[in-house]
CSV table of C-alpha atoms in Angstrom, one decimal:
chain,number,residue,atom,x,y,z
B,547,TRP,CA,78.6,62.6,124.2
B,548,ARG,CA,75.4,64.4,123.4
B,549,ARG,CA,76.5,67.4,125.4
B,550,VAL,CA,79.9,67.4,123.7
B,551,PHE,CA,78.2,67.1,120.3
B,552,ASN,CA,75.9,70.1,121.0
B,553,GLN,CA,78.8,72.2,122.4
B,554,THR,CA,80.9,71.6,119.3
B,555,ASN,CA,78.1,72.4,116.9
B,556,ALA,CA,77.1,75.5,118.8
B,557,SER,CA,80.7,76.7,118.6
B,558,GLU,CA,80.9,76.0,114.9
B,559,LYS,CA,77.7,78.0,114.3
B,560,ASP,CA,79.1,80.9,116.3
B,561,TYR,CA,82.1,80.9,114.1
B,562,ASP,CA,80.0,80.8,111.0
B,563,ALA,CA,77.9,83.8,112.3
B,564,VAL,CA,81.1,85.8,112.9
B,565,LYS,CA,82.4,84.9,109.5
B,566,TYR,CA,79.2,86.1,107.8
B,567,ASP,CA,79.2,89.3,109.8
B,568,LEU,CA,82.7,90.0,108.7
B,569,SER,CA,81.8,89.3,105.1
B,570,TYR,CA,78.9,91.6,105.2
B,571,LEU,CA,81.0,94.3,106.9
B,572,THR,CA,83.7,94.0,104.2
B,573,PHE,CA,81.3,94.4,101.4
B,574,SER,CA,79.4,97.2,103.1
B,575,MET,CA,82.7,99.1,103.5
B,576,GLN,CA,83.4,98.5,99.7
B,577,VAL,CA,80.0,100.1,99.0
B,578,GLN,CA,80.7,103.0,101.3
B,579,LEU,CA,84.0,103.5,99.5
B,580,ALA,CA,82.3,103.6,96.1
B,581,LYS,CA,79.8,106.1,97.4
B,582,LEU,CA,82.6,108.3,98.7
B,583,TYR,CA,84.4,108.1,95.4
B,584,PHE,CA,81.3,109.2,93.4
B,585,SER,CA,80.7,112.0,96.0
B,586,ALA,CA,84.2,113.3,95.2
B,587,VAL,CA,83.3,113.1,91.5
B,588,GLU,CA,80.1,115.1,92.1
B,589,ALA,CA,82.0,117.6,94.2
B,590,TYR,CA,84.5,118.1,91.3
B,591,GLU,CA,81.7,118.7,88.9
B,592,GLN,CA,80.0,121.1,91.3
B,593,LEU,CA,83.3,122.9,91.6
B,594,LYS,CA,83.6,123.3,87.9
B,595,LEU,CA,80.0,124.5,87.8
B,596,ALA,CA,80.8,127.1,90.4
B,597,GLU,CA,83.8,128.3,88.4
B,598,GLU,CA,81.5,128.7,85.3
B,599,THR,CA,79.0,130.5,87.4
B,600,LEU,CA,81.6,133.0,88.6
B,601,GLU,CA,82.8,133.5,85.1
B,602,SER,CA,79.3,134.2,83.8
B,603,VAL,CA,78.4,136.6,86.6
B,604,SER,CA,81.7,138.4,86.3
B,605,GLU,CA,81.1,138.8,82.5
B,606,LEU,CA,77.7,140.3,83.3
B,607,ALA,CA,79.1,142.6,85.9
B,608,ASP,CA,81.8,143.9,83.5
B,609,MET,CA,79.1,144.6,80.9
B,610,VAL,CA,77.0,146.5,83.4
B,611,SER,CA,80.0,148.5,84.7
B,612,ALA,CA,80.9,149.5,81.2
B,613,ARG,CA,77.4,150.7,80.5
B,614,TYR,CA,77.3,152.5,83.8
B,615,GLU,CA,80.4,154.5,82.9
B,616,LYS,CA,78.7,155.5,79.7
B,617,GLY,CA,75.6,156.6,81.7
B,618,LEU,CA,73.4,153.9,80.3
B,619,ARG,CA,72.8,152.0,83.6
B,620,SER,CA,72.3,153.0,87.2
B,621,SER,CA,74.5,152.4,90.1
B,622,LEU,CA,71.9,150.0,91.5
B,623,ASP,CA,72.6,147.5,88.6
B,624,VAL,CA,76.3,147.8,89.3
B,625,ARG,CA,75.9,147.0,93.0
B,626,LEU,CA,73.6,144.1,92.3
B,627,THR,CA,76.1,142.5,89.9
B,628,GLN,CA,79.0,143.1,92.2
B,629,SER,CA,77.0,141.4,95.0
B,630,SER,CA,76.4,138.4,92.7
B,631,VAL,CA,80.1,138.3,91.9
B,632,SER,CA,81.0,138.2,95.6
B,633,SER,CA,78.4,135.5,96.4
B,634,SER,CA,79.7,133.4,93.5
B,635,LYS,CA,83.3,133.7,94.8
B,636,ALA,CA,82.1,132.5,98.2
B,637,LEU,CA,80.2,129.6,96.6
B,638,LEU,CA,83.3,128.7,94.6
B,639,GLU,CA,85.5,128.6,97.7
B,640,ASN,CA,82.9,126.5,99.6
B,641,ARG,CA,82.8,124.0,96.7
B,642,ARG,CA,86.6,123.8,96.6
B,643,LEU,CA,86.7,123.2,100.3
B,644,GLY,CA,84.1,120.4,100.1
B,645,HIS,CA,85.8,118.8,97.2
B,646,THR,CA,89.2,118.8,99.0
B,647,PHE,CA,87.6,117.4,102.1
B,648,LEU,CA,86.1,114.5,100.2
B,649,LEU,CA,89.4,113.8,98.5
B,650,ARG,CA,91.2,113.6,101.9
B,651,ARG,CA,88.5,111.2,103.2
B,652,LEU,CA,88.9,109.0,100.2
B,653,GLU,CA,92.6,108.9,100.5
B,654,ALA,CA,92.5,108.1,104.2
B,655,MET,CA,90.0,105.3,103.5
B,656,LEU,CA,92.3,103.9,100.9
B,657,GLY,CA,95.3,104.1,103.3
B,658,GLU,CA,97.1,106.8,101.4
B,659,TYR,CA,98.4,110.1,102.7
B,660,PRO,CA,95.5,112.6,102.7
B,661,ASP,CA,97.1,115.4,100.7
B,662,GLY,CA,94.0,116.1,98.7
B,663,ASN,CA,95.5,115.3,95.3
B,664,PHE,CA,93.8,112.1,94.5
B,665,LEU,CA,92.6,112.0,90.9
B,666,VAL,CA,89.0,111.1,90.3
B,667,SER,CA,86.9,111.0,87.1
B,668,SER,CA,85.7,114.4,85.8
B,669,ASN,CA,82.2,113.2,85.1
B,670,LEU,CA,79.5,111.0,86.8
B,671,PRO,CA,78.4,108.0,84.7
B,672,THR,CA,75.3,108.7,82.8
B,673,ILE,CA,74.3,105.1,81.9
B,674,ILE,CA,73.5,102.6,84.6
B,675,PRO,CA,72.4,99.0,83.8
B,676,THR,CA,68.7,98.3,84.3
B,677,VAL,CA,67.5,96.2,87.2
B,678,GLN,CA,64.7,93.5,87.0
B,679,PRO,CA,61.6,94.7,88.8
B,680,ASN,CA,61.1,91.4,90.7
B,681,ILE,CA,63.0,90.4,93.8
B,682,PRO,CA,65.2,87.2,93.4
B,683,ALA,CA,64.1,84.4,95.7
B,684,ASP,CA,67.7,83.4,96.5
B,685,ILE,CA,68.3,86.6,98.4
B,686,LEU,CA,67.9,84.6,101.6
B,687,ASP,CA,71.0,82.5,100.5
B,688,ARG,CA,73.1,85.5,99.4
B,689,ARG,CA,72.7,88.0,102.2
B,690,PRO,CA,75.5,87.4,104.8
B,691,ASP,CA,73.5,89.1,107.6
B,692,ILE,CA,70.6,86.7,107.0
B,693,LYS,CA,72.9,83.7,107.0
B,694,SER,CA,74.5,85.1,110.2
B,695,ALA,CA,71.1,85.3,111.9
B,696,ILE,CA,70.3,81.7,110.9
B,697,ALA,CA,73.7,80.5,112.2
B,698,LYS,CA,73.1,82.3,115.5
B,699,ALA,CA,69.6,80.7,115.8
B,700,GLN,CA,71.2,77.2,115.1
B,701,ALA,CA,73.8,77.8,117.8
B,702,ALA,CA,71.0,78.8,120.2
B,703,ALA,CA,69.2,75.6,119.3
B,704,TYR,CA,72.3,73.5,120.0
B,705,ARG,CA,72.7,75.2,123.4
B,706,THR,CA,69.1,74.4,124.2
B,707,ALA,CA,69.8,70.8,123.5
B,708,GLU,CA,72.9,71.0,125.6
B,709,SER,CA,70.9,72.3,128.5
B,710,ILE,CA,68.6,69.3,128.3
B,711,SER,CA,71.7,67.0,128.5
B,712,SER,CA,72.5,68.6,131.9
B,713,TYR,CA,69.6,66.5,133.4
B,714,PHE,CA,71.7,63.4,132.9
B,715,PRO,CA,74.8,62.2,134.7
B,716,GLY,CA,78.1,63.2,133.2
B,717,LEU,CA,81.6,61.7,133.1
B,718,ILE,CA,84.6,64.1,133.6
B,719,LEU,CA,88.0,62.8,132.4
B,720,THR,CA,91.1,64.5,133.9
B,721,SER,CA,94.8,63.9,133.4
B,722,THR,CA,98.0,65.5,134.5
B,723,VAL,CA,101.6,65.3,133.5
B,724,GLY,CA,104.7,66.3,135.5
B,725,THR,CA,108.1,65.3,136.8
B,726,SER,CA,109.2,63.8,140.0
B,727,SER,CA,112.5,65.7,140.2
B,728,SER,CA,113.0,69.2,141.5
B,729,ASP,CA,116.0,69.8,139.3
B,730,LEU,CA,115.5,71.9,136.2
B,731,LYS,CA,117.8,69.6,134.2
B,732,ASP,CA,115.5,66.6,134.7
B,733,ILE,CA,112.4,68.1,133.2
B,734,LEU,CA,112.9,66.5,129.8
B,735,ASN,CA,114.3,63.3,131.3
B,736,GLU,CA,111.8,60.5,130.7
B,737,ASP,CA,113.0,58.6,133.8
B,738,TYR,CA,111.6,61.4,136.0
B,739,GLN,CA,108.3,62.0,134.1
B,740,VAL,CA,105.0,60.9,135.8
B,741,TRP,CA,101.4,61.1,134.7
B,742,SER,CA,98.1,60.4,136.1
B,743,GLN,CA,94.5,60.1,134.9
B,744,GLY,CA,91.2,60.2,136.8
B,745,VAL,CA,87.6,59.7,136.1
B,746,SER,CA,84.8,61.3,138.0
B,747,LEU,CA,81.0,61.0,137.8
B,748,GLY,CA,78.8,64.1,138.1
B,749,LEU,CA,75.1,63.7,139.1
B,750,PRO,CA,72.6,66.4,138.5
B,751,ILE,CA,71.2,66.6,142.0
B,752,PHE,CA,71.0,69.3,144.7
B,753,GLN,CA,71.3,72.0,142.0
B,754,GLY,CA,68.7,74.4,143.5
B,755,GLY,CA,66.9,74.8,140.2
B,756,ARG,CA,70.0,75.9,138.3
B,757,ILE,CA,69.6,73.3,135.6
B,758,ARG,CA,65.9,74.1,135.1
B,759,ALA,CA,66.7,77.8,135.0
B,760,ASN,CA,69.5,77.3,132.5
B,761,LYS,CA,67.2,75.3,130.2
B,762,LYS,CA,64.5,77.9,130.4
B,763,MET,CA,67.0,80.7,129.6
B,764,SER,CA,68.4,78.7,126.6
B,765,GLU,CA,64.9,78.2,125.3
B,766,GLU,CA,64.1,81.9,125.6
B,767,LEU,CA,67.4,82.8,123.9
B,768,GLN,CA,66.5,80.5,121.1
B,769,LYS,CA,63.2,82.2,120.6
B,770,VAL,CA,64.9,85.6,120.5
B,771,ALA,CA,67.3,84.3,117.8
B,772,GLU,CA,64.4,83.0,115.8
B,773,GLN,CA,62.7,86.3,116.0
B,774,ASP,CA,65.9,88.0,114.9
B,775,ILE,CA,65.9,85.8,111.7
B,776,ILE,CA,62.4,87.1,110.9
B,777,LYS,CA,63.3,90.7,111.6
B,778,THR,CA,66.5,90.4,109.5
B,779,ILE,CA,64.6,88.9,106.6
B,780,ILE,CA,61.9,91.5,106.7
B,781,SER,CA,64.5,94.3,106.9
B,782,ALA,CA,66.3,92.8,103.9
B,783,PHE,CA,63.2,92.7,101.8
B,784,SER,CA,62.3,96.2,102.9
B,785,GLU,CA,65.7,97.5,101.8
B,786,VAL,CA,65.3,95.9,98.4
B,787,GLU,CA,61.8,97.3,98.0
B,788,GLN,CA,62.8,100.8,99.0
B,789,SER,CA,65.8,100.7,96.7
B,790,LEU,CA,63.7,99.6,93.7
B,791,PHE,CA,61.1,102.3,94.5
B,792,SER,CA,63.9,104.9,94.8
B,793,GLU,CA,65.2,103.8,91.4
B,794,LYS,CA,62.0,104.9,89.8
B,795,SER,CA,61.8,108.0,91.9
B,796,ASN,CA,65.3,109.0,91.0
B,797,THR,CA,64.7,108.6,87.3
B,798,VAL,CA,61.7,111.0,87.5
B,799,LEU,CA,63.7,113.5,89.5
B,800,LEU,CA,66.6,113.4,87.1
B,801,GLU,CA,64.3,114.0,84.1
B,802,ALA,CA,62.5,116.8,85.9
B,803,TYR,CA,65.8,118.6,86.9
B,804,SER,CA,67.2,118.1,83.4
B,805,ASP,CA,64.1,119.7,81.9
B,806,ALA,CA,64.2,122.5,84.4
B,807,ALA,CA,67.9,123.2,83.6
B,808,GLY,CA,67.1,123.4,79.9
B,809,GLN,CA,64.2,125.8,80.4
B,810,ALA,CA,66.2,127.9,82.8
B,811,GLU,CA,69.0,128.2,80.2
B,812,ALA,CA,66.6,129.4,77.6
B,813,ALA,CA,65.0,131.8,80.1
B,814,PHE,CA,68.4,133.2,80.9
B,815,LYS,CA,69.4,133.8,77.3
B,816,LEU,CA,66.0,135.4,76.6
B,817,SER,CA,66.2,137.7,79.6
B,818,ARG,CA,69.8,138.7,78.6
B,819,GLU,CA,68.6,139.7,75.2
B,820,ARG,CA,65.6,141.7,76.6
B,821,TYR,CA,67.9,143.4,79.1
B,822,ASP,CA,70.2,144.5,76.3
B,823,SER,CA,67.1,145.9,74.6
B,824,GLY,CA,65.9,147.6,77.7
B,825,LEU,CA,62.7,145.5,78.0
B,826,VAL,CA,63.5,143.9,81.4
B,827,GLY,CA,65.4,144.9,84.5
B,828,LEU,CA,68.6,143.4,85.8
B,829,ILE,CA,66.8,141.5,88.5
B,830,ALA,CA,65.1,139.3,85.9
B,831,VAL,CA,68.5,138.5,84.4
B,832,LEU,CA,70.2,137.7,87.7
B,833,ASP,CA,67.2,135.6,88.8
B,834,SER,CA,67.1,133.5,85.6
B,835,GLN,CA,70.9,133.1,85.7
B,836,GLN,CA,70.7,131.8,89.3
B,837,ARG,CA,67.8,129.5,88.4
B,838,TRP,CA,69.9,128.1,85.5
B,839,PHE,CA,73.0,127.2,87.6
B,840,GLN,CA,70.9,126.0,90.5
B,841,ALA,CA,69.0,123.6,88.2
B,842,ARG,CA,72.3,122.3,86.8
B,843,SER,CA,73.6,121.7,90.3
B,844,GLN,CA,70.4,119.8,91.1
B,845,VAL,CA,71.0,117.6,88.0
B,846,LEU,CA,74.4,116.7,89.4
B,847,THR,CA,73.0,115.9,92.8
B,848,ALA,CA,70.2,113.7,91.2
B,849,LYS,CA,72.8,111.8,89.2
B,850,LYS,CA,74.8,111.1,92.4
B,851,THR,CA,71.7,110.1,94.2
B,852,LYS,CA,70.8,107.6,91.4
B,853,ILE,CA,74.3,106.0,91.8
B,854,ASP,CA,73.9,105.8,95.6
B,855,THR,CA,70.6,104.1,95.2
B,856,ARG,CA,72.1,101.6,92.8
B,857,LEU,CA,74.9,100.8,95.3
B,858,ASN,CA,72.4,100.4,98.1
B,859,LEU,CA,70.4,98.0,95.9
B,860,ILE,CA,73.6,95.9,95.2
B,861,LEU,CA,74.2,95.8,99.0
B,862,ALA,CA,70.6,94.9,99.7
B,863,LEU,CA,70.6,92.1,97.2
B,864,GLY,CA,73.8,90.6,98.6
B,865,GLY,CA,76.2,92.0,96.1
B,866,GLU,CA,76.0,89.2,93.6
B,867,PHE,CA,73.3,90.1,91.2
B,868,LYS,CA,74.2,90.4,87.5
């Protein structure tokens, strides 16, 4: 009975481990879906920014062309602005391609036809709830992968106990049911049904070291399962620590990029005024314009990274923190 008891418990723990793995996989896919959605939102904002960039560069190119026709500007300025216009068109098309690609991936993940017409929000969220700086102690009870590792170790422990039971004699119960007639019509006839039962005794002798080897292998597998628990727990805490650290880092980056975007905008407006006055060349205007739009693009990327970090933290904490 001890052998049967250990076999049953080991099977139950195997089932629990698979159930926890499935739960963790399900929530992980939900997090990946959320990341993909916000990637599509960011791509939409990057697309709009590219359209604004093309409009601004085209406006500057038209102004330079008009002044060139009046003999106020050289052909070099015209060629520089036209080059910027062409580059902006290429950037816009790349952003449109990337946005459509993400929409198709999102639709496919949702089980919808990937026609690229899925509607997403036009702006990334700017306010994210704060997170407590300390790590909750009940993370060990909430992470499905940790519970799966514990269940696997418990199953290995039961199998080790089962291998010890193999040193003792065992009873094997067998039974058979059949019919004594060869006619198909008599299969369900109770008068022709027969059954038999048998009991056999198994003794653990002349095994050639098989039982000892199985016991040693079970013990080693149990040690490996216990080490997997430690590794999974350390990995879980490492993920939480890294996510909390990234939260602070992302905040610093977002503030820096936002300040850079503000300074670049002011520099572009100032260089535009000085260019109109003939104090600076066109290169300074184009450079400040490029810096402005690049900084704004970095702000969008930083916002998306901050959201991804928060989603990673939710996954690392087991998906149940408030």
